[in-house]
Amino acid sequence: MRRTLSILLSNPLSVIGLILVGTVVFSAVFADLIAPFPSHRGAVVDFTNFNQPPHWPNIFGTDLVGRDVFSRILYAYRISLLLGVVVLAIAVPIGVTVGLAAGYLGGWAEFILMRLTDVFLSIPPLVLAMSVMGVLEPTLTNGMLAVTTMWWPWYARLVYNVTRSEAQEGYVLAAEIIGASRLHIMFREILPNCVPSIVTKMTLDLGFVILIASSLSFLGLGVQAPTPDLGSMVAEGGNYLPDSWWLTVFPSLAILIAVFGFNLLGDALRQVLGSDQ
Amino acid sequence: MNDAVADLRPVVEARNVSKIFLTGTHEVKALDSVSLTAVRGECLAIVGESGSGKTTFANMLLGIYPPSTGEFFLDGELLPARRTLPLRRSIQFVQQNPLSSLNPRRMVGASLRLALNVHEIGDRPGRKARIGALLEEVGLPADFAHRYPSALSGGQRQRVAIARALACEPEVLVLDEPTSALDVLVQARVLKLLDELRQRRNLTYVFITHDLGVVRNIADRVAVFERGRLVEQAPTETIFEQPANAYTRSLIGAIPVITDDEEALRRKVMEETSAG
C-alpha cells in the first residue's frame, strides 16, 4: 500500500490525477460547507440577480433564475459521484461473479453467461440506457438502474479474461488436487488475482459513469429539475450560447475535470498494480 | 537409496492404462497400456523424454483426467474418475514450477491452511500450530506463514509446496520434476529433504523426471517410458549398470559425464560448502 502510494507520487501525471480526483471528492463531500449559496441546489428564484456573468460573490455567474452556478456545480458533483459509486457497487459484483463463473467453470456455464454478456455488449451503451429510461420514469434511481444494466457486462468480460488465464496457473491446480470447492477456488484463489484489474477499471469507470450519466441528463433522461446535474446544466445553457457562456462552460469544465482526473488516476493505478508482484 | 522396503503390498497400481487424446481430426495415443505398481515406502521414478507420456500418467493418477481405458488402484481399491475427498487426500502432488504453484496473493499460511480446512484436519485453534510444525518439518521457520510467496526464494517456495502436500497427510506423493526449476545446490537440498520425509512418514513417491542424475540420488526403482509405452522397469542400480533396453541406454548415455579430476574437485567443494 505504501509502495503503491510512493510510486503514484513519483509520477507527475498521477499526482495531477490524484489532485483532480481529490478536489472533486472533497467538493462533493463538503458541498454544504464550501458552497456560498447552499439553498441554490433547490428551486430558488432570485430575479434581482439572474443571468449574470461571473462576479463576486457568484464566481461562476448566475443562471436564468438567479441561482449561483458554482454552488450548483458542487451539488451536482455530489449526485454524480453518488451515482457512480452506487452503479459500480451493483455492477461490479454482478459482472465479477458472472466473469469468474464463466471463466473458471467453462462448458455450458461459460457459453450461456458469455453469450448473454455479448448481447448486452453489442447494444450501444447510450441506446440501452435510453431505452431503459424510456420505459421507466426519468428519476435518479432509474438512472442508476439504466447505467448499471449497461455496465456489468464490461466487468464480466474483464474478469472472464483474467480468470481464463489465471485458471491455467499451478495454484488453481494445486487447490483442485487438495479438493477445495469451486466456490473457494473462484472467490478465494482466483478473485484476489483479479483485484488489480478490477480496481483499475473501477477508477477509470467512475469518470465514465459520470460522463454517461451527464449524457443521459443532457438528453433530458436523467436527474430532473430542480436537482442540479452537470449534464442538464450544459444542455440548458447551450440554448444561451455564446452570450451566457458561463452557463455552459463551467459545468462542462466540471465534467472534464472529473473524467480527466479519474482517467489519470486509473492509468497510474494500472501501471502500479500491473507491476505489483 | 532406501533398502528397507518392508511392506511389499502395492500402494499404487496401474493396470493396462491407456490415454488417447483427440487433436482435431486424428487421435494421439499418449499412453499405451501401461501396468505399473509402487509399494509402500518406495520411490518409483518415471523417466522419459518430453512426450513420453510420463506427465499424462501422473495426471491420471491424480485424477486430473480419467484414463481412456484401464484402471488405477490405491491400496487395492479402484480409483474412480471423480475423486472423493479422502481419495484426494491420499494422493497429493508437488508441481514442477513453485513460481506458479503458490498463489501470489495469498500468504504461505493461508495456502497450507486450505488443505487443513478442506480435510478438517485438527481443530481450528490447533491448525495454526500445525502450520508452523509443517513449515518446520520442511526446514523453514514457522513465521514464514505470514509471508507472501514473492518474499521467498525458489527453493523455499518448493519447500512450501511440499509442506502443503504433506498437510493432507497423504500416502502417495506424485512429484512432477520437483527440482528441475531449481539451481543445482538447492536441488540437492530439496532432494535430501524429500528423502528424509519419505522415510519419516513412510510415503510412497511417484517421481516424474527426465533427469537421471536425480533418479540415481533418490529412486528405488525406475520405470522408463518411451512414446507412451513402458519399455523397462528395474531397480535403480540395475538400470544404471545393465540397462536392458536400447532407449534406456541412450538416455543414460546422455547424462553429462564427470571426469575423475572434476569429481575430486567436486568433493572438495562439497566439503567446503557443508562446512560453511
Coordinates of C-alpha atoms in Angstrom, one line a residue:
Chain A
M1 CA 0.0 0.0 0.0
R2 CA 2.7 2.4 1.0
R3 CA 4.8 1.3 -2.0
T4 CA 1.8 1.9 -4.3
L5 CA 1.4 5.4 -2.9
S6 CA 5.1 6.3 -3.3
I7 CA 5.1 5.1 -6.9
L8 CA 2.0 7.2 -7.5
L9 CA 3.6 10.3 -6.0
S10 CA 6.7 9.9 -8.2
N11 CA 4.8 10.4 -11.4
P12 CA 3.6 13.9 -12.2
L13 CA 0.6 12.8 -14.2
S14 CA -0.7 10.6 -11.4
V15 CA -0.2 13.4 -9.0
I16 CA -2.3 15.6 -11.2
G17 CA -4.9 12.8 -11.3
L18 CA -4.9 12.5 -7.5
I19 CA -5.3 16.3 -7.1
L20 CA -8.2 16.4 -9.5
V21 CA -10.0 13.4 -8.0
G22 CA -9.3 14.7 -4.5
T23 CA -10.8 18.1 -5.4
V24 CA -13.9 16.5 -6.9
V25 CA -14.5 14.2 -4.0
F26 CA -13.7 17.0 -1.5
S27 CA -16.2 19.3 -3.2
A28 CA -18.9 16.7 -3.3
V29 CA -18.5 15.6 0.4
F30 CA -18.2 19.1 1.8
A31 CA -20.5 20.9 -0.6
D32 CA -22.6 22.2 2.4
L33 CA -19.5 24.0 3.8
I34 CA -17.9 25.2 0.5
A35 CA -21.0 26.4 -1.4
P36 CA -21.6 30.1 -0.9
F37 CA -25.4 29.6 -1.5
P38 CA -26.3 26.1 -0.3
S39 CA -30.0 26.8 -0.8
H40 CA -29.5 27.3 -4.6
R41 CA -29.3 23.5 -5.0
G42 CA -33.2 23.6 -5.0
A43 CA -36.0 25.6 -6.5
V44 CA -34.8 29.1 -5.6
V45 CA -35.7 32.2 -7.6
D46 CA -33.8 35.5 -7.4
F47 CA -34.9 37.8 -10.2
T48 CA -32.7 40.7 -8.9
N49 CA -29.6 38.8 -9.8
F50 CA -30.3 36.5 -12.8
N51 CA -28.2 35.5 -15.8
Q52 CA -25.2 37.5 -14.5
P53 CA -21.6 36.8 -15.7
P54 CA -19.0 35.8 -13.1
H55 CA -18.7 38.4 -10.4
W56 CA -18.3 38.4 -6.6
P57 CA -19.8 36.5 -4.8
N58 CA -21.2 34.5 -7.8
I59 CA -17.7 33.5 -9.1
F60 CA -19.2 31.2 -11.9
G61 CA -22.1 33.6 -12.6
T62 CA -25.8 33.0 -12.0
D63 CA -28.3 31.0 -14.1
L64 CA -31.6 32.2 -15.6
V65 CA -33.5 32.2 -12.3
G66 CA -30.6 33.8 -10.4
R67 CA -29.1 30.7 -8.8
D68 CA -25.3 30.5 -8.1
V69 CA -23.7 28.3 -10.7
F70 CA -20.7 27.4 -8.5
S71 CA -22.9 26.2 -5.7
R72 CA -25.0 24.1 -8.1
I73 CA -21.9 22.5 -9.6
L74 CA -20.7 21.4 -6.2
Y75 CA -24.1 19.7 -5.5
A76 CA -24.1 18.2 -9.0
Y77 CA -20.7 16.6 -8.2
R78 CA -22.3 15.0 -5.1
I79 CA -25.0 13.4 -7.2
S80 CA -22.7 12.3 -10.0
L81 CA -20.3 10.7 -7.5
L82 CA -23.2 9.1 -5.7
L83 CA -24.5 7.7 -8.9
G84 CA -21.0 6.4 -9.9
V85 CA -20.5 4.7 -6.6
V86 CA -23.9 3.1 -6.5
V87 CA -23.7 2.0 -10.1
L88 CA -20.3 0.4 -9.6
A89 CA -21.3 -1.1 -6.2
I90 CA -24.1 -3.0 -8.0
A91 CA -22.5 -3.6 -11.4
V92 CA -19.1 -4.8 -10.2
P93 CA -20.2 -7.7 -8.0
I94 CA -22.6 -8.9 -10.7
G95 CA -20.0 -8.7 -13.5
V96 CA -17.3 -10.2 -11.4
T97 CA -19.4 -13.2 -10.4
V98 CA -20.5 -13.8 -14.0
G99 CA -16.9 -13.5 -15.3
L100 CA -15.5 -15.8 -12.6
A101 CA -18.1 -18.4 -13.1
A102 CA -17.8 -18.3 -16.9
G103 CA -14.0 -18.3 -16.9
Y104 CA -13.5 -21.0 -14.3
L105 CA -16.4 -23.4 -14.8
G106 CA -16.3 -23.4 -18.6
G107 CA -18.7 -25.5 -20.6
W108 CA -22.3 -24.6 -20.6
A109 CA -22.0 -22.0 -17.9
E110 CA -19.3 -20.2 -20.0
F111 CA -21.5 -20.5 -23.1
I112 CA -24.7 -19.1 -21.6
L113 CA -23.1 -16.4 -19.4
M114 CA -20.7 -15.1 -22.0
R115 CA -23.3 -15.0 -24.9
L116 CA -25.6 -13.1 -22.5
T117 CA -22.8 -10.7 -21.9
D118 CA -22.1 -10.4 -25.6
V119 CA -25.8 -9.5 -26.2
F120 CA -25.5 -6.6 -23.7
L121 CA -22.2 -5.5 -25.1
S122 CA -23.5 -5.5 -28.6
I123 CA -26.1 -2.8 -27.8
P124 CA -24.5 0.7 -27.8
P125 CA -24.5 1.8 -24.1
L126 CA -26.3 5.1 -24.6
V127 CA -29.1 3.4 -26.6
L128 CA -29.5 0.7 -23.9
A129 CA -29.7 3.3 -21.1
M130 CA -32.1 5.5 -23.2
S131 CA -34.4 2.6 -23.8
V132 CA -34.4 1.7 -20.1
M133 CA -35.1 5.3 -19.2
G134 CA -37.7 5.5 -21.9
V135 CA -39.7 2.7 -20.3
L136 CA -39.2 3.9 -16.8
E137 CA -39.7 7.3 -15.1
P138 CA -36.7 9.5 -15.5
T139 CA -35.6 9.6 -11.9
L140 CA -32.2 9.3 -10.2
T141 CA -32.9 5.7 -9.1
N142 CA -33.9 4.7 -12.6
G143 CA -30.9 6.5 -14.0
M144 CA -28.7 4.3 -11.8
L145 CA -30.6 1.2 -12.9
A146 CA -30.2 2.2 -16.6
V147 CA -26.4 2.8 -16.2
T148 CA -26.0 -0.4 -14.1
T149 CA -27.7 -2.5 -16.8
M150 CA -25.1 -1.5 -19.3
W151 CA -22.1 -1.5 -17.0
W152 CA -21.9 -5.0 -15.5
P153 CA -21.0 -6.8 -18.9
W154 CA -17.7 -4.9 -19.1
Y155 CA -16.7 -6.4 -15.7
A156 CA -17.9 -9.8 -16.8
R157 CA -15.7 -9.6 -19.9
L158 CA -12.7 -8.3 -18.0
V159 CA -12.9 -10.8 -15.2
Y160 CA -13.6 -13.6 -17.6
N161 CA -10.4 -12.9 -19.5
V162 CA -8.3 -12.7 -16.4
T163 CA -9.9 -15.8 -14.9
R164 CA -9.2 -17.8 -18.1
S165 CA -5.5 -17.1 -17.8
E166 CA -5.3 -17.5 -14.0
A167 CA -7.1 -20.8 -14.2
Q168 CA -4.1 -22.2 -16.1
E169 CA -1.8 -21.3 -13.1
G170 CA -0.4 -24.1 -10.9
Y171 CA -2.0 -22.7 -7.8
V172 CA -5.5 -23.4 -9.2
L173 CA -4.5 -27.0 -10.0
A174 CA -3.0 -27.3 -6.5
A175 CA -6.2 -26.2 -4.9
E176 CA -8.2 -28.7 -7.1
I177 CA -5.8 -31.6 -6.1
I178 CA -6.3 -30.7 -2.4
G179 CA -10.0 -30.9 -3.0
A180 CA -11.1 -27.3 -2.5
S181 CA -14.6 -26.4 -3.6
R182 CA -15.2 -24.5 -6.8
L183 CA -16.6 -21.5 -4.8
H184 CA -13.4 -21.4 -2.8
I185 CA -11.2 -21.6 -6.0
M186 CA -13.2 -18.9 -7.7
F187 CA -13.6 -16.4 -4.9
R188 CA -10.6 -17.1 -2.7
E189 CA -7.9 -18.1 -5.1
I190 CA -8.7 -16.5 -8.5
L191 CA -10.5 -13.4 -7.4
P192 CA -7.6 -11.9 -5.4
N193 CA -5.6 -12.1 -8.6
C194 CA -8.3 -10.2 -10.5
V195 CA -8.4 -7.3 -7.9
P196 CA -5.7 -5.1 -9.5
S197 CA -7.5 -5.1 -12.9
I198 CA -10.9 -4.6 -11.2
V199 CA -9.7 -1.6 -9.1
T200 CA -8.0 0.0 -12.1
K201 CA -11.1 -0.3 -14.2
M202 CA -13.3 1.0 -11.4
T203 CA -11.2 4.1 -11.1
L204 CA -11.4 4.7 -14.8
D205 CA -15.1 3.9 -14.8
L206 CA -16.0 6.5 -12.1
G207 CA -15.1 9.1 -14.7
F208 CA -17.1 7.3 -17.5
V209 CA -20.2 6.8 -15.4
I210 CA -20.2 10.5 -14.6
L211 CA -19.9 11.2 -18.3
I212 CA -22.6 8.8 -19.4
A213 CA -24.9 10.0 -16.6
S214 CA -24.3 13.5 -17.8
S215 CA -25.1 12.5 -21.4
L216 CA -28.4 11.0 -20.2
S217 CA -29.4 14.1 -18.3
F218 CA -28.2 16.2 -21.3
L219 CA -30.8 14.3 -23.3
G220 CA -33.4 15.0 -20.6
L221 CA -33.4 11.5 -19.3
G222 CA -31.5 11.8 -16.1
V223 CA -31.9 13.7 -12.9
Q224 CA -34.9 16.1 -13.1
A225 CA -35.1 19.8 -12.1
P226 CA -34.6 21.4 -9.7
T227 CA -31.9 18.9 -8.6
P228 CA -28.6 20.2 -10.1
D229 CA -26.9 17.9 -12.6
L230 CA -23.9 18.7 -14.8
G231 CA -25.4 17.2 -18.0
S232 CA -28.7 19.1 -17.7
M233 CA -26.9 22.3 -16.8
V234 CA -24.8 22.0 -20.0
A235 CA -28.0 21.2 -22.0
E236 CA -29.9 24.2 -20.6
G237 CA -27.0 26.6 -21.0
G238 CA -26.4 25.5 -24.6
N239 CA -29.5 27.4 -25.6
Y240 CA -28.0 30.7 -24.5
L241 CA -24.6 30.4 -26.1
P242 CA -22.5 32.4 -26.8
D243 CA -23.9 35.3 -24.8
S244 CA -24.4 33.5 -21.5
W245 CA -21.3 31.4 -21.9
W246 CA -20.8 30.8 -18.2
L247 CA -23.9 28.6 -18.0
T248 CA -22.3 26.0 -20.3
V249 CA -18.5 26.5 -19.9
F250 CA -18.3 25.9 -16.1
P251 CA -20.4 22.8 -15.9
S252 CA -18.5 21.4 -18.9
L253 CA -15.2 22.1 -17.3
A254 CA -16.5 20.4 -14.1
I255 CA -17.3 17.2 -16.2
L256 CA -13.9 17.5 -17.9
I257 CA -12.0 17.7 -14.6
A258 CA -13.8 14.7 -13.1
V259 CA -13.4 12.5 -16.1
F260 CA -9.8 13.6 -16.7
G261 CA -8.9 13.1 -13.0
F262 CA -10.3 9.6 -12.8
N263 CA -8.6 8.7 -16.1
L264 CA -5.2 9.9 -15.0
L265 CA -5.5 8.1 -11.7
G266 CA -6.8 4.9 -13.3
D267 CA -4.0 4.9 -15.8
A268 CA -1.5 5.4 -13.0
L269 CA -3.1 2.6 -11.0
R270 CA -2.9 0.3 -14.0
Q271 CA 0.8 0.8 -14.2
V272 CA 1.5 0.4 -10.5
L273 CA -0.8 -2.6 -9.8
G274 CA 0.2 -4.2 -13.1
S275 CA 3.8 -4.5 -11.9
D276 CA 2.9 -5.2 -8.3
Q277 CA 4.0 -8.7 -7.7
Chain B
M1 CA 18.7 -45.5 -1.7
N2 CA 16.2 -46.9 0.7
D3 CA 16.9 -50.5 1.3
A4 CA 14.2 -51.1 4.0
V5 CA 11.3 -51.7 1.7
A6 CA 9.5 -53.9 4.2
D7 CA 5.9 -53.8 3.2
L8 CA 5.6 -55.3 -0.3
R9 CA 1.8 -54.8 -0.9
P10 CA 1.3 -52.3 -3.8
V11 CA 0.0 -49.0 -2.6
V12 CA -0.5 -47.7 -6.1
E13 CA -1.2 -49.9 -9.1
A14 CA -1.9 -49.0 -12.7
R15 CA -3.5 -51.8 -14.8
N16 CA -3.4 -51.5 -18.6
V17 CA -3.8 -47.8 -18.5
S18 CA -4.1 -46.0 -21.9
K19 CA -4.9 -42.5 -22.8
I20 CA -5.9 -41.2 -26.2
F21 CA -6.1 -37.5 -26.9
L22 CA -8.2 -36.1 -29.8
T23 CA -6.4 -33.3 -31.6
G24 CA -8.7 -32.1 -34.3
T25 CA -9.3 -35.0 -36.6
H26 CA -6.7 -37.5 -35.5
E27 CA -6.0 -39.4 -32.3
V28 CA -2.8 -39.3 -30.4
K29 CA -2.0 -42.2 -28.1
A30 CA -0.3 -40.5 -25.2
L31 CA -0.1 -43.7 -23.1
D32 CA -0.4 -47.3 -24.4
S33 CA -1.4 -50.0 -22.0
V34 CA 0.9 -49.3 -19.1
S35 CA 0.9 -51.5 -16.0
L36 CA 2.9 -50.4 -13.0
T37 CA 3.0 -50.7 -9.3
A38 CA 4.6 -49.0 -6.4
V39 CA 4.9 -50.5 -2.9
R40 CA 4.7 -48.6 0.4
G41 CA 7.7 -46.5 1.2
E42 CA 9.2 -46.9 -2.2
C43 CA 10.3 -44.1 -4.6
L44 CA 9.4 -45.1 -8.1
A45 CA 10.9 -42.9 -10.7
I46 CA 9.2 -42.5 -14.0
V47 CA 11.7 -41.3 -16.6
G48 CA 11.4 -40.5 -20.3
E49 CA 11.7 -37.6 -22.7
S50 CA 9.0 -35.0 -23.0
G51 CA 6.1 -36.5 -24.9
S52 CA 6.9 -40.0 -23.5
G53 CA 3.6 -39.9 -21.5
K54 CA 5.1 -39.6 -18.0
T55 CA 3.1 -36.5 -17.2
T56 CA -0.1 -38.0 -18.6
F57 CA 0.4 -40.9 -16.3
A58 CA 0.8 -38.6 -13.3
N59 CA -2.2 -36.5 -14.2
M60 CA -4.4 -39.6 -14.5
L61 CA -3.1 -41.0 -11.2
L62 CA -4.0 -37.6 -9.6
G63 CA -7.5 -37.7 -11.2
I64 CA -7.0 -34.6 -13.3
Y65 CA -8.5 -36.6 -16.2
P66 CA -9.5 -40.2 -16.4
P67 CA -7.7 -42.9 -18.4
S68 CA -9.3 -43.9 -21.8
T69 CA -9.0 -47.5 -20.8
G70 CA -7.5 -49.3 -17.8
E71 CA -7.7 -48.6 -14.1
F72 CA -5.8 -47.2 -11.2
F73 CA -5.9 -48.8 -7.7
L74 CA -5.0 -47.4 -4.3
D75 CA -4.4 -49.9 -1.6
G76 CA -6.2 -52.5 -3.8
E77 CA -9.3 -50.3 -4.3
L78 CA -10.3 -49.0 -7.7
L79 CA -9.8 -45.2 -8.1
P80 CA -13.0 -43.6 -9.6
A81 CA -12.9 -40.9 -12.3
R82 CA -14.4 -38.4 -9.8
R83 CA -12.3 -38.4 -6.7
T84 CA -13.8 -38.2 -3.2
L85 CA -12.1 -36.0 -0.6
P86 CA -10.5 -39.0 1.2
L87 CA -9.0 -40.2 -2.1
R88 CA -7.8 -36.7 -2.9
R89 CA -6.2 -36.5 0.5
S90 CA -4.4 -39.8 0.0
I91 CA -2.7 -38.8 -3.3
Q92 CA -1.0 -35.4 -3.3
F93 CA 1.0 -33.5 -5.8
V94 CA 4.1 -31.4 -5.9
Q95 CA 4.4 -29.4 -9.1
Q96 CA 7.4 -28.6 -11.2
N97 CA 7.2 -24.8 -11.0
P98 CA 7.0 -23.4 -7.5
L99 CA 6.6 -19.9 -9.0
S100 CA 3.1 -20.7 -10.2
S101 CA 2.0 -23.4 -7.8
L102 CA 1.6 -20.9 -4.9
N103 CA -1.0 -18.2 -5.1
P104 CA 0.9 -14.9 -5.3
R105 CA -1.8 -13.1 -3.4
R106 CA -2.2 -15.5 -0.5
M107 CA 0.1 -15.8 2.4
V108 CA 2.0 -19.1 2.8
G109 CA 0.0 -19.9 5.9
A110 CA -3.3 -19.5 4.0
S111 CA -2.1 -21.9 1.3
L112 CA -1.3 -24.5 4.0
R113 CA -4.5 -23.8 5.9
L114 CA -6.6 -24.6 2.9
A115 CA -5.5 -28.2 3.0
L116 CA -6.2 -28.5 6.7
N117 CA -9.6 -26.8 6.3
V118 CA -10.8 -28.9 3.3
H119 CA -9.9 -32.2 5.1
E120 CA -10.9 -30.9 8.5
I121 CA -7.6 -31.9 10.0
G122 CA -7.2 -30.8 13.6
D123 CA -9.5 -28.3 15.3
R124 CA -9.4 -24.6 14.4
P125 CA -7.0 -23.3 17.1
G126 CA -4.8 -26.3 16.5
R127 CA -4.3 -25.6 12.9
K128 CA -2.1 -22.6 13.4
A129 CA 0.4 -24.7 15.4
R130 CA 0.1 -27.4 12.8
I131 CA 1.0 -25.0 10.0
G132 CA 4.1 -23.9 12.0
A133 CA 5.0 -27.6 12.5
L134 CA 4.6 -28.3 8.8
L135 CA 6.9 -25.4 7.8
E136 CA 9.5 -26.6 10.3
E137 CA 9.3 -30.1 9.0
V138 CA 10.3 -28.9 5.6
G139 CA 13.1 -26.8 7.1
L140 CA 11.5 -23.4 7.1
P141 CA 10.9 -21.1 10.1
A142 CA 7.3 -21.2 11.4
D143 CA 6.8 -17.4 10.9
F144 CA 7.1 -17.9 7.1
A145 CA 3.4 -18.5 7.4
H146 CA 3.0 -14.7 7.3
R147 CA 5.0 -14.2 4.2
Y148 CA 3.8 -13.9 0.6
P149 CA 5.4 -16.3 -2.0
S150 CA 7.2 -13.3 -3.6
A151 CA 9.3 -12.9 -0.4
L152 CA 10.6 -16.5 -0.8
S153 CA 13.3 -18.0 -2.9
G154 CA 12.6 -20.8 -5.4
G155 CA 13.9 -23.5 -3.0
Q156 CA 11.8 -22.0 -0.2
R157 CA 8.7 -21.9 -2.3
Q158 CA 9.2 -25.6 -3.3
R159 CA 9.5 -26.4 0.4
V160 CA 6.2 -24.7 1.0
A161 CA 4.6 -26.6 -1.9
I162 CA 5.9 -29.8 -0.3
A163 CA 4.6 -28.8 3.1
R164 CA 1.2 -28.1 1.5
A165 CA 1.1 -31.6 0.0
L166 CA 2.1 -33.1 3.4
A167 CA -0.6 -31.1 5.2
C168 CA -3.1 -33.5 3.7
E169 CA -1.2 -36.4 5.3
P170 CA -1.1 -38.3 2.1
E171 CA 0.1 -41.9 1.5
V172 CA 1.3 -41.2 -2.0
L173 CA 3.1 -38.1 -3.3
V174 CA 3.3 -37.5 -7.0
L175 CA 6.3 -35.3 -7.8
D176 CA 6.4 -33.8 -11.2
E177 CA 10.0 -32.7 -11.8
P178 CA 10.1 -31.0 -8.4
T179 CA 13.7 -29.9 -8.6
S180 CA 14.1 -29.1 -12.3
A181 CA 13.2 -25.4 -11.8
L182 CA 15.8 -25.0 -9.0
D183 CA 19.5 -24.4 -9.2
V184 CA 21.9 -27.3 -8.5
L185 CA 22.7 -26.7 -4.9
V186 CA 19.1 -26.0 -3.9
Q187 CA 18.2 -29.1 -5.9
A188 CA 20.4 -31.3 -3.8
R189 CA 19.0 -30.0 -0.5
V190 CA 15.4 -30.4 -1.6
L191 CA 16.1 -34.0 -2.8
K192 CA 17.7 -34.7 0.6
L193 CA 14.6 -33.3 2.3
L194 CA 12.3 -35.4 0.2
D195 CA 14.3 -38.5 1.0
E196 CA 14.1 -37.7 4.8
L197 CA 10.4 -37.1 4.6
R198 CA 9.7 -40.3 2.8
Q199 CA 11.5 -42.3 5.5
R200 CA 10.0 -40.4 8.4
R201 CA 6.4 -40.6 7.1
N202 CA 6.7 -43.8 5.2
L203 CA 5.5 -42.1 2.0
T204 CA 5.3 -43.6 -1.5
Y205 CA 6.8 -41.4 -4.2
V206 CA 5.9 -41.4 -7.8
F207 CA 8.7 -39.2 -9.1
I208 CA 8.4 -37.9 -12.6
T209 CA 11.6 -36.7 -14.1
H210 CA 13.9 -36.6 -17.1
D211 CA 17.0 -36.1 -15.0
L212 CA 18.7 -39.4 -14.5
G213 CA 21.2 -37.8 -12.1
V214 CA 18.3 -37.1 -9.8
V215 CA 16.9 -40.6 -10.3
R216 CA 20.2 -42.1 -9.1
N217 CA 20.0 -40.0 -5.9
I218 CA 16.5 -40.8 -4.8
A219 CA 14.8 -43.6 -6.6
D220 CA 14.5 -47.2 -5.5
R221 CA 13.0 -48.3 -8.8
V222 CA 12.9 -46.8 -12.3
A223 CA 10.2 -47.1 -15.0
V224 CA 11.3 -45.9 -18.4
F225 CA 8.6 -44.5 -20.7
E226 CA 9.1 -44.1 -24.4
R227 CA 6.4 -42.7 -26.7
G228 CA 3.6 -43.8 -24.4
R229 CA 5.0 -47.2 -23.7
L230 CA 6.6 -48.7 -20.6
V231 CA 9.8 -50.1 -22.1
E232 CA 11.7 -51.1 -19.0
Q233 CA 11.4 -51.2 -15.2
A234 CA 14.1 -52.3 -12.8
P235 CA 15.8 -51.4 -9.6
T236 CA 17.9 -48.2 -9.9
E237 CA 21.2 -50.0 -9.8
T238 CA 20.2 -52.4 -12.4
I239 CA 19.0 -49.7 -14.7
F240 CA 22.3 -47.9 -14.5
E241 CA 24.6 -50.9 -14.5
Q242 CA 22.8 -53.2 -17.0
P243 CA 20.2 -51.3 -18.9
A244 CA 18.3 -53.9 -20.9
N245 CA 16.6 -51.5 -23.4
A246 CA 18.3 -49.6 -26.1
Y247 CA 16.3 -46.5 -25.4
T248 CA 17.3 -46.6 -21.7
R249 CA 20.9 -47.0 -22.7
S250 CA 20.6 -43.9 -24.9
L251 CA 19.1 -41.9 -22.0
I252 CA 21.9 -43.0 -19.7
G253 CA 24.4 -42.2 -22.4
A254 CA 23.0 -38.6 -22.5
I255 CA 24.0 -37.9 -18.8
P256 CA 26.9 -35.5 -18.7
V257 CA 30.0 -37.4 -17.6
I258 CA 32.2 -36.0 -14.9
T259 CA 35.9 -36.9 -15.2
D260 CA 38.0 -38.1 -12.3
D261 CA 39.6 -34.6 -11.9
E262 CA 36.3 -32.9 -11.8
E263 CA 35.0 -35.4 -9.4
A264 CA 37.9 -34.8 -7.0
L265 CA 37.3 -31.0 -7.3
R266 CA 33.5 -31.6 -6.6
R267 CA 34.2 -33.4 -3.4
K268 CA 36.5 -30.6 -2.2
V269 CA 33.8 -28.0 -3.0
M270 CA 31.1 -30.1 -1.3
E271 CA 33.1 -30.3 1.9
E272 CA 33.7 -26.6 1.9
T273 CA 30.0 -25.9 1.3
S274 CA 28.8 -28.2 4.1
A275 CA 31.5 -26.8 6.5
G276 CA 30.4 -23.2 5.7

